Short mmCIF file of N, CA, C and O in Angstrom, two decimals:
data_model
loop_
_atom_site.label_atom_id
_atom_site.label_comp_id
_atom_site.label_asym_id
_atom_site.label_seq_id
_atom_site.Cartn_x
_atom_site.Cartn_y
_atom_site.Cartn_z
N GLY A 1 7.80 -13.13 -226.38
CA GLY A 1 7.02 -12.19 -226.13
C GLY A 1 6.91 -11.17 -227.31
O GLY A 1 7.59 -11.32 -228.37
N ILE A 2 6.24 -10.13 -227.07
CA ILE A 2 6.10 -9.10 -227.98
C ILE A 2 7.08 -8.36 -228.49
O ILE A 2 7.40 -7.88 -229.73
N VAL A 3 8.32 -8.39 -227.66
CA VAL A 3 9.41 -7.59 -227.75
C VAL A 3 10.15 -8.27 -228.92
O VAL A 3 10.99 -7.64 -229.48
N ASN A 4 9.87 -9.56 -229.25
CA ASN A 4 10.62 -10.38 -230.38
C ASN A 4 9.93 -10.16 -231.51
O ASN A 4 10.31 -10.64 -232.69
N LEU A 5 8.52 -9.59 -231.71
CA LEU A 5 7.71 -9.68 -232.82
C LEU A 5 8.16 -8.34 -233.80
O LEU A 5 8.24 -8.33 -235.00
N PHE A 6 8.58 -7.26 -233.18
CA PHE A 6 8.88 -5.92 -233.77
C PHE A 6 10.20 -5.56 -233.47
O PHE A 6 10.84 -5.87 -232.39
N PRO A 7 10.95 -4.74 -234.33
CA PRO A 7 12.31 -4.56 -234.03
C PRO A 7 12.40 -3.29 -232.77
O PRO A 7 13.43 -3.37 -232.09
N TYR A 8 11.46 -2.68 -232.67
CA TYR A 8 11.39 -1.53 -231.61
C TYR A 8 10.00 -1.86 -231.04
O TYR A 8 9.06 -1.83 -231.56
N ASN A 9 10.09 -1.62 -229.52
CA ASN A 9 8.95 -1.75 -228.72
C ASN A 9 9.15 -0.69 -227.62
O ASN A 9 10.14 -0.56 -227.01
N PHE A 10 8.07 0.00 -227.32
CA PHE A 10 8.04 0.97 -226.35
C PHE A 10 6.85 0.82 -225.37
O PHE A 10 5.77 0.66 -225.87
N SER A 11 7.19 0.49 -224.18
CA SER A 11 6.05 0.23 -223.20
C SER A 11 6.04 1.38 -222.10
O SER A 11 7.03 2.31 -222.12
N GLN A 12 5.09 1.46 -221.29
CA GLN A 12 4.88 2.35 -220.10
C GLN A 12 5.20 3.70 -220.73
O GLN A 12 5.86 4.56 -220.25
N ASN A 13 4.15 4.00 -221.71
CA ASN A 13 4.25 5.32 -222.27
C ASN A 13 5.44 5.88 -222.92
O ASN A 13 5.87 7.00 -222.89
N GLY A 14 6.23 4.84 -223.49
CA GLY A 14 7.56 5.14 -223.96
C GLY A 14 8.69 5.25 -223.01
O GLY A 14 9.85 5.44 -223.57
N LEU A 15 8.42 4.87 -221.78
CA LEU A 15 9.48 4.86 -220.79
C LEU A 15 10.52 3.73 -220.99
O LEU A 15 11.69 3.93 -220.45
N VAL A 16 10.15 2.73 -221.51
CA VAL A 16 10.86 1.56 -221.60
C VAL A 16 11.00 1.09 -223.09
O VAL A 16 10.13 0.97 -223.69
N ALA A 17 12.23 1.13 -223.49
CA ALA A 17 12.42 0.94 -224.93
C ALA A 17 13.24 -0.34 -225.20
O ALA A 17 14.22 -0.61 -224.42
N TYR A 18 12.83 -1.12 -226.08
CA TYR A 18 13.45 -2.38 -226.64
C TYR A 18 13.92 -2.21 -227.97
O TYR A 18 13.23 -1.62 -228.88
N LYS A 19 15.00 -2.72 -228.44
CA LYS A 19 15.50 -2.97 -229.85
C LYS A 19 15.86 -4.35 -230.07
O LYS A 19 16.76 -4.75 -229.24
N ASN A 20 15.24 -4.99 -231.02
CA ASN A 20 15.57 -6.30 -231.33
C ASN A 20 15.52 -7.25 -230.20
O ASN A 20 16.16 -8.17 -230.09
N GLY A 21 14.40 -7.06 -229.31
CA GLY A 21 14.11 -8.02 -228.23
C GLY A 21 15.13 -7.46 -227.03
O GLY A 21 14.74 -8.18 -225.98
N GLU A 22 16.05 -6.78 -227.15
CA GLU A 22 16.88 -6.27 -226.01
C GLU A 22 16.48 -5.03 -225.31
O GLU A 22 16.23 -3.94 -225.96
N LEU A 23 16.66 -4.98 -224.14
CA LEU A 23 16.17 -3.71 -223.51
C LEU A 23 17.33 -2.64 -223.69
O LEU A 23 18.47 -2.80 -223.62
N LEU A 24 16.66 -1.52 -224.24
CA LEU A 24 17.59 -0.50 -224.78
C LEU A 24 17.77 0.73 -223.71
O LEU A 24 18.82 1.11 -223.42
N GLU A 25 16.55 1.10 -223.17
CA GLU A 25 16.51 2.20 -222.20
C GLU A 25 15.40 2.26 -221.25
O GLU A 25 14.31 1.67 -221.74
N VAL A 26 15.50 2.48 -220.07
CA VAL A 26 14.50 2.72 -219.25
C VAL A 26 14.61 4.06 -218.52
O VAL A 26 15.55 4.67 -218.25
N GLN A 27 13.69 4.87 -218.65
CA GLN A 27 13.55 6.14 -218.23
C GLN A 27 12.51 6.35 -217.00
O GLN A 27 11.44 5.78 -217.27
N THR A 28 12.73 7.15 -216.11
CA THR A 28 11.56 7.45 -215.05
C THR A 28 11.62 8.87 -214.72
O THR A 28 12.62 9.69 -215.17
N ILE A 29 10.66 9.62 -214.19
CA ILE A 29 10.30 11.02 -213.97
C ILE A 29 11.49 11.16 -212.93
O ILE A 29 12.20 12.33 -212.89
N ALA A 30 11.83 10.31 -212.01
CA ALA A 30 12.77 10.49 -210.94
C ALA A 30 14.20 10.59 -211.44
O ALA A 30 14.93 11.63 -211.18
N LYS A 31 14.45 9.62 -212.43
CA LYS A 31 15.85 9.81 -213.00
C LYS A 31 15.90 11.20 -213.78
O LYS A 31 16.83 11.74 -213.92
N PHE A 32 14.81 11.44 -214.62
CA PHE A 32 14.96 12.74 -215.47
C PHE A 32 14.94 13.98 -214.75
O PHE A 32 15.75 14.80 -215.05
N LEU A 33 14.00 14.13 -213.59
CA LEU A 33 14.06 15.31 -212.69
C LEU A 33 15.26 15.23 -211.73
O LEU A 33 15.51 16.48 -211.33
N GLY A 34 15.50 14.25 -211.08
CA GLY A 34 16.47 14.09 -210.13
C GLY A 34 15.70 14.30 -208.80
O GLY A 34 14.62 14.88 -208.60
N GLU A 35 16.17 13.74 -207.73
CA GLU A 35 15.30 13.52 -206.43
C GLU A 35 15.21 14.83 -205.80
O GLU A 35 14.13 15.22 -205.21
N ASP A 36 16.24 15.83 -205.92
CA ASP A 36 15.79 17.11 -205.26
C ASP A 36 14.78 17.81 -205.89
O ASP A 36 14.07 18.49 -205.23
N ASN A 37 14.56 17.66 -207.33
CA ASN A 37 13.34 18.49 -207.96
C ASN A 37 12.22 17.74 -207.55
O ASN A 37 11.17 18.29 -207.39
N ILE A 38 12.10 16.59 -207.56
CA ILE A 38 10.97 15.53 -206.98
C ILE A 38 10.52 16.16 -205.71
O ILE A 38 9.41 16.53 -205.55
N LYS A 39 11.50 16.32 -204.62
CA LYS A 39 11.04 16.68 -203.44
C LYS A 39 10.60 18.08 -203.43
O LYS A 39 9.59 18.46 -202.74
N ARG A 40 11.22 19.01 -204.37
CA ARG A 40 10.63 20.35 -204.35
C ARG A 40 9.38 20.50 -204.78
O ARG A 40 8.45 21.15 -204.40
N ILE A 41 9.01 19.71 -206.05
CA ILE A 41 7.54 19.60 -206.44
C ILE A 41 6.60 18.91 -205.35
O ILE A 41 5.57 19.66 -205.24
N VAL A 42 7.09 17.83 -204.92
CA VAL A 42 6.15 17.48 -203.73
C VAL A 42 5.89 18.30 -202.65
O VAL A 42 4.63 18.55 -202.27
N ASN A 43 6.87 18.82 -202.11
CA ASN A 43 6.77 19.92 -201.01
C ASN A 43 5.86 21.01 -201.33
O ASN A 43 4.91 21.44 -200.81
N TRP A 44 6.12 21.55 -202.55
CA TRP A 44 5.28 22.69 -203.00
C TRP A 44 3.90 22.13 -203.18
O TRP A 44 2.90 22.98 -202.83
N THR A 45 3.54 21.25 -203.75
CA THR A 45 2.19 20.77 -203.99
C THR A 45 1.46 20.53 -202.80
O THR A 45 0.26 20.75 -202.81
N LEU A 46 2.09 19.80 -201.77
CA LEU A 46 1.49 19.47 -200.42
C LEU A 46 1.27 20.69 -199.76
O LEU A 46 0.01 20.92 -199.27
N LYS A 47 1.95 21.72 -199.84
CA LYS A 47 1.82 23.01 -199.08
C LYS A 47 0.56 23.84 -199.94
O LYS A 47 -0.34 24.31 -199.19
N TYR A 48 0.76 23.75 -201.15
CA TYR A 48 -0.49 24.39 -201.95
C TYR A 48 -1.77 23.67 -201.47
O TYR A 48 -2.97 24.46 -201.34
N LEU A 49 -1.74 22.29 -201.59
CA LEU A 49 -3.17 21.67 -201.35
C LEU A 49 -3.64 21.79 -199.94
O LEU A 49 -4.76 21.86 -199.82
N SER A 50 -2.60 22.02 -199.12
CA SER A 50 -2.94 21.96 -197.66
C SER A 50 -3.70 23.42 -197.45
O SER A 50 -4.48 23.64 -196.28
N GLU A 51 -3.57 24.39 -198.18
CA GLU A 51 -4.12 25.72 -198.07
C GLU A 51 -5.47 25.82 -198.71
O GLU A 51 -5.98 26.85 -198.68
N LEU A 52 -5.83 24.97 -199.53
CA LEU A 52 -7.16 24.99 -200.46
C LEU A 52 -8.31 24.63 -199.50
O LEU A 52 -8.01 23.69 -198.50
N ASP A 53 -9.23 25.29 -199.30
CA ASP A 53 -10.50 24.91 -198.55
C ASP A 53 -11.38 24.30 -199.43
O ASP A 53 -12.05 24.95 -200.33
N LEU A 54 -11.44 22.88 -199.29
CA LEU A 54 -12.27 21.98 -200.11
C LEU A 54 -13.31 21.44 -199.09
O LEU A 54 -12.91 21.27 -197.92
N PRO A 55 -14.49 20.90 -199.82
CA PRO A 55 -15.42 20.33 -199.03
C PRO A 55 -15.09 18.98 -198.18
O PRO A 55 -15.33 18.77 -197.03
N VAL A 56 -13.95 18.34 -198.86
CA VAL A 56 -13.49 17.08 -198.22
C VAL A 56 -12.01 16.84 -198.71
O VAL A 56 -11.51 17.40 -199.73
N LYS A 57 -11.36 16.11 -197.77
CA LYS A 57 -9.90 15.81 -198.12
C LYS A 57 -9.84 14.39 -197.50
O LYS A 57 -9.91 14.11 -196.43
N ARG A 58 -9.27 13.37 -198.37
CA ARG A 58 -9.33 11.97 -197.80
C ARG A 58 -7.91 11.22 -198.09
O ARG A 58 -8.04 10.20 -197.79
N GLY A 59 -6.94 11.95 -198.28
CA GLY A 59 -5.42 11.26 -198.22
C GLY A 59 -5.29 10.75 -199.68
O GLY A 59 -5.89 10.72 -200.51
N THR A 60 -3.98 10.46 -199.89
CA THR A 60 -3.18 10.19 -200.96
C THR A 60 -3.47 11.13 -202.05
O THR A 60 -4.07 11.04 -203.08
N PHE A 61 -2.86 12.34 -201.77
CA PHE A 61 -2.98 13.62 -202.61
C PHE A 61 -2.01 13.55 -203.85
O PHE A 61 -2.18 14.02 -204.74
N ILE A 62 -0.82 12.79 -203.69
CA ILE A 62 -0.05 12.70 -204.64
C ILE A 62 0.46 11.09 -204.98
O ILE A 62 0.80 10.48 -203.80
N GLU A 63 -0.05 10.60 -206.05
CA GLU A 63 0.42 9.16 -206.49
C GLU A 63 1.64 9.28 -207.42
O GLU A 63 1.72 9.75 -208.39
N PHE A 64 2.75 8.79 -206.91
CA PHE A 64 4.08 8.82 -207.65
C PHE A 64 4.07 7.45 -208.53
O PHE A 64 4.08 6.56 -208.08
N ARG A 65 4.35 7.91 -209.96
CA ARG A 65 4.35 6.56 -210.99
C ARG A 65 5.59 6.92 -211.68
O ARG A 65 6.29 7.84 -211.55
N SER A 66 5.89 5.77 -212.38
CA SER A 66 7.25 5.99 -213.05
C SER A 66 7.39 7.07 -214.02
O SER A 66 8.56 7.59 -214.25
N GLY A 67 6.30 7.40 -214.65
CA GLY A 67 6.20 8.55 -215.66
C GLY A 67 5.60 9.66 -215.47
O GLY A 67 5.57 10.66 -216.13
N MET A 68 4.87 9.82 -214.17
CA MET A 68 4.22 11.03 -213.69
C MET A 68 3.78 11.11 -212.38
O MET A 68 4.01 9.96 -211.59
N MET A 69 3.35 12.05 -211.96
CA MET A 69 2.83 12.35 -210.68
C MET A 69 1.17 12.62 -210.74
O MET A 69 1.02 13.59 -211.49
N ASN A 70 0.49 11.93 -210.09
CA ASN A 70 -0.90 12.13 -210.12
C ASN A 70 -1.26 12.83 -208.98
O ASN A 70 -1.21 12.21 -207.90
N ILE A 71 -1.80 13.95 -209.00
CA ILE A 71 -2.20 14.84 -208.05
C ILE A 71 -3.78 15.04 -207.97
O ILE A 71 -4.41 15.43 -208.97
N SER A 72 -4.20 14.81 -206.79
CA SER A 72 -5.65 14.78 -206.42
C SER A 72 -5.88 15.72 -205.31
O SER A 72 -5.44 15.43 -204.28
N PRO A 73 -6.50 17.02 -205.47
CA PRO A 73 -6.74 18.00 -204.53
C PRO A 73 -7.44 17.34 -203.27
O PRO A 73 -7.20 17.73 -202.17
N ILE A 74 -8.43 16.40 -203.57
CA ILE A 74 -9.33 15.88 -202.59
C ILE A 74 -8.82 14.63 -201.98
O ILE A 74 -9.10 14.05 -201.11
N GLY A 75 -7.86 13.96 -202.84
CA GLY A 75 -7.32 12.71 -202.27
C GLY A 75 -7.73 11.62 -203.11
O GLY A 75 -8.97 11.56 -203.50
N ARG A 76 -6.92 10.44 -203.38
CA ARG A 76 -7.33 9.49 -204.20
C ARG A 76 -8.19 8.42 -203.31
O ARG A 76 -8.77 7.66 -203.89
N ASN A 77 -8.40 8.68 -202.01
CA ASN A 77 -9.07 7.77 -201.27
C ASN A 77 -10.45 8.20 -200.93
O ASN A 77 -11.26 7.65 -200.23
N CYS A 78 -10.92 9.16 -201.81
CA CYS A 78 -12.36 9.63 -201.64
C CYS A 78 -13.22 8.61 -202.30
O CYS A 78 -12.87 7.90 -203.23
N SER A 79 -14.53 8.62 -202.02
CA SER A 79 -15.54 7.78 -202.48
C SER A 79 -16.02 8.48 -203.91
O SER A 79 -15.74 9.54 -204.29
N ARG A 80 -16.85 7.60 -204.64
CA ARG A 80 -17.39 7.97 -205.88
C ARG A 80 -18.18 9.26 -205.69
O ARG A 80 -18.16 10.10 -206.48
N GLU A 81 -19.12 9.12 -204.60
CA GLU A 81 -19.92 10.35 -204.09
C GLU A 81 -19.09 11.59 -204.09
O GLU A 81 -19.47 12.77 -204.68
N GLU A 82 -18.03 11.55 -203.21
CA GLU A 82 -17.34 12.58 -202.99
C GLU A 82 -16.60 13.16 -204.20
O GLU A 82 -16.52 14.30 -204.25
N ARG A 83 -16.18 12.20 -205.05
CA ARG A 83 -15.49 12.59 -206.22
C ARG A 83 -16.47 13.52 -207.12
O ARG A 83 -16.23 14.43 -207.79
N ASP A 84 -17.86 12.97 -207.15
CA ASP A 84 -18.65 13.65 -208.07
C ASP A 84 -19.16 15.00 -207.47
O ASP A 84 -19.34 15.98 -208.20
N ASP A 85 -19.18 15.12 -206.20
CA ASP A 85 -19.44 16.32 -205.53
C ASP A 85 -18.28 17.34 -205.70
O ASP A 85 -18.63 18.50 -205.88
N TYR A 86 -17.24 16.81 -205.67
CA TYR A 86 -15.89 17.57 -205.88
C TYR A 86 -15.90 18.27 -207.28
O TYR A 86 -15.60 19.34 -207.53
N GLU A 87 -16.31 17.45 -208.23
CA GLU A 87 -16.31 17.75 -209.60
C GLU A 87 -17.30 18.99 -209.87
O GLU A 87 -16.96 20.05 -210.48
N LYS A 88 -18.45 18.91 -209.15
CA LYS A 88 -19.38 20.31 -209.17
C LYS A 88 -18.75 21.39 -208.52
O LYS A 88 -18.72 22.53 -209.08
N PHE A 89 -18.13 21.05 -207.51
CA PHE A 89 -17.55 22.10 -206.66
C PHE A 89 -16.32 22.81 -207.41
O PHE A 89 -16.21 24.13 -207.49
N ASP A 90 -15.45 21.91 -208.12
CA ASP A 90 -14.44 22.39 -208.83
C ASP A 90 -14.83 23.21 -210.09
O ASP A 90 -14.18 24.28 -210.46
N LEU A 91 -16.07 22.73 -210.82
CA LEU A 91 -16.26 23.64 -211.80
C LEU A 91 -16.92 24.94 -211.69
O LEU A 91 -16.54 26.02 -212.41
N GLU A 92 -17.48 25.05 -210.24
CA GLU A 92 -17.85 26.30 -209.77
C GLU A 92 -16.83 27.23 -209.35
O GLU A 92 -16.70 28.42 -209.65
N HIS A 93 -15.69 26.59 -208.78
CA HIS A 93 -14.58 27.43 -207.91
C HIS A 93 -13.40 27.43 -208.73
O HIS A 93 -12.38 28.03 -208.34
N LYS A 94 -13.27 26.51 -209.72
CA LYS A 94 -12.20 26.45 -210.59
C LYS A 94 -10.71 26.28 -209.89
O LYS A 94 -9.90 27.13 -210.09
N ILE A 95 -10.86 25.14 -208.98
CA ILE A 95 -9.59 24.80 -208.30
C ILE A 95 -8.52 24.26 -209.30
O ILE A 95 -7.46 24.56 -209.19
N ARG A 96 -8.92 23.42 -210.22
CA ARG A 96 -7.95 22.77 -211.21
C ARG A 96 -7.79 23.79 -212.47
O ARG A 96 -8.84 24.38 -212.90
#
């Protein structure tokens, strides 16, 4: 594989590091921040989002990934049309 072509390889936005084909380090946002801090961020974010008056809310407001949290005020489950409408609403009301 590619990890053997170069002395150093970094995948997943630099979270996974290889040296000479051997796994050197794996980092995640959960390891870096710790579970207590992750819970504090999630709880604060969900409370904040719950108090926003938006035209629609569709679920999956926080998507947890290995290197980041993707936060969507209207939810990741919205349709393309709802997303487009929210963009106009957001530009007018400056939610983000």
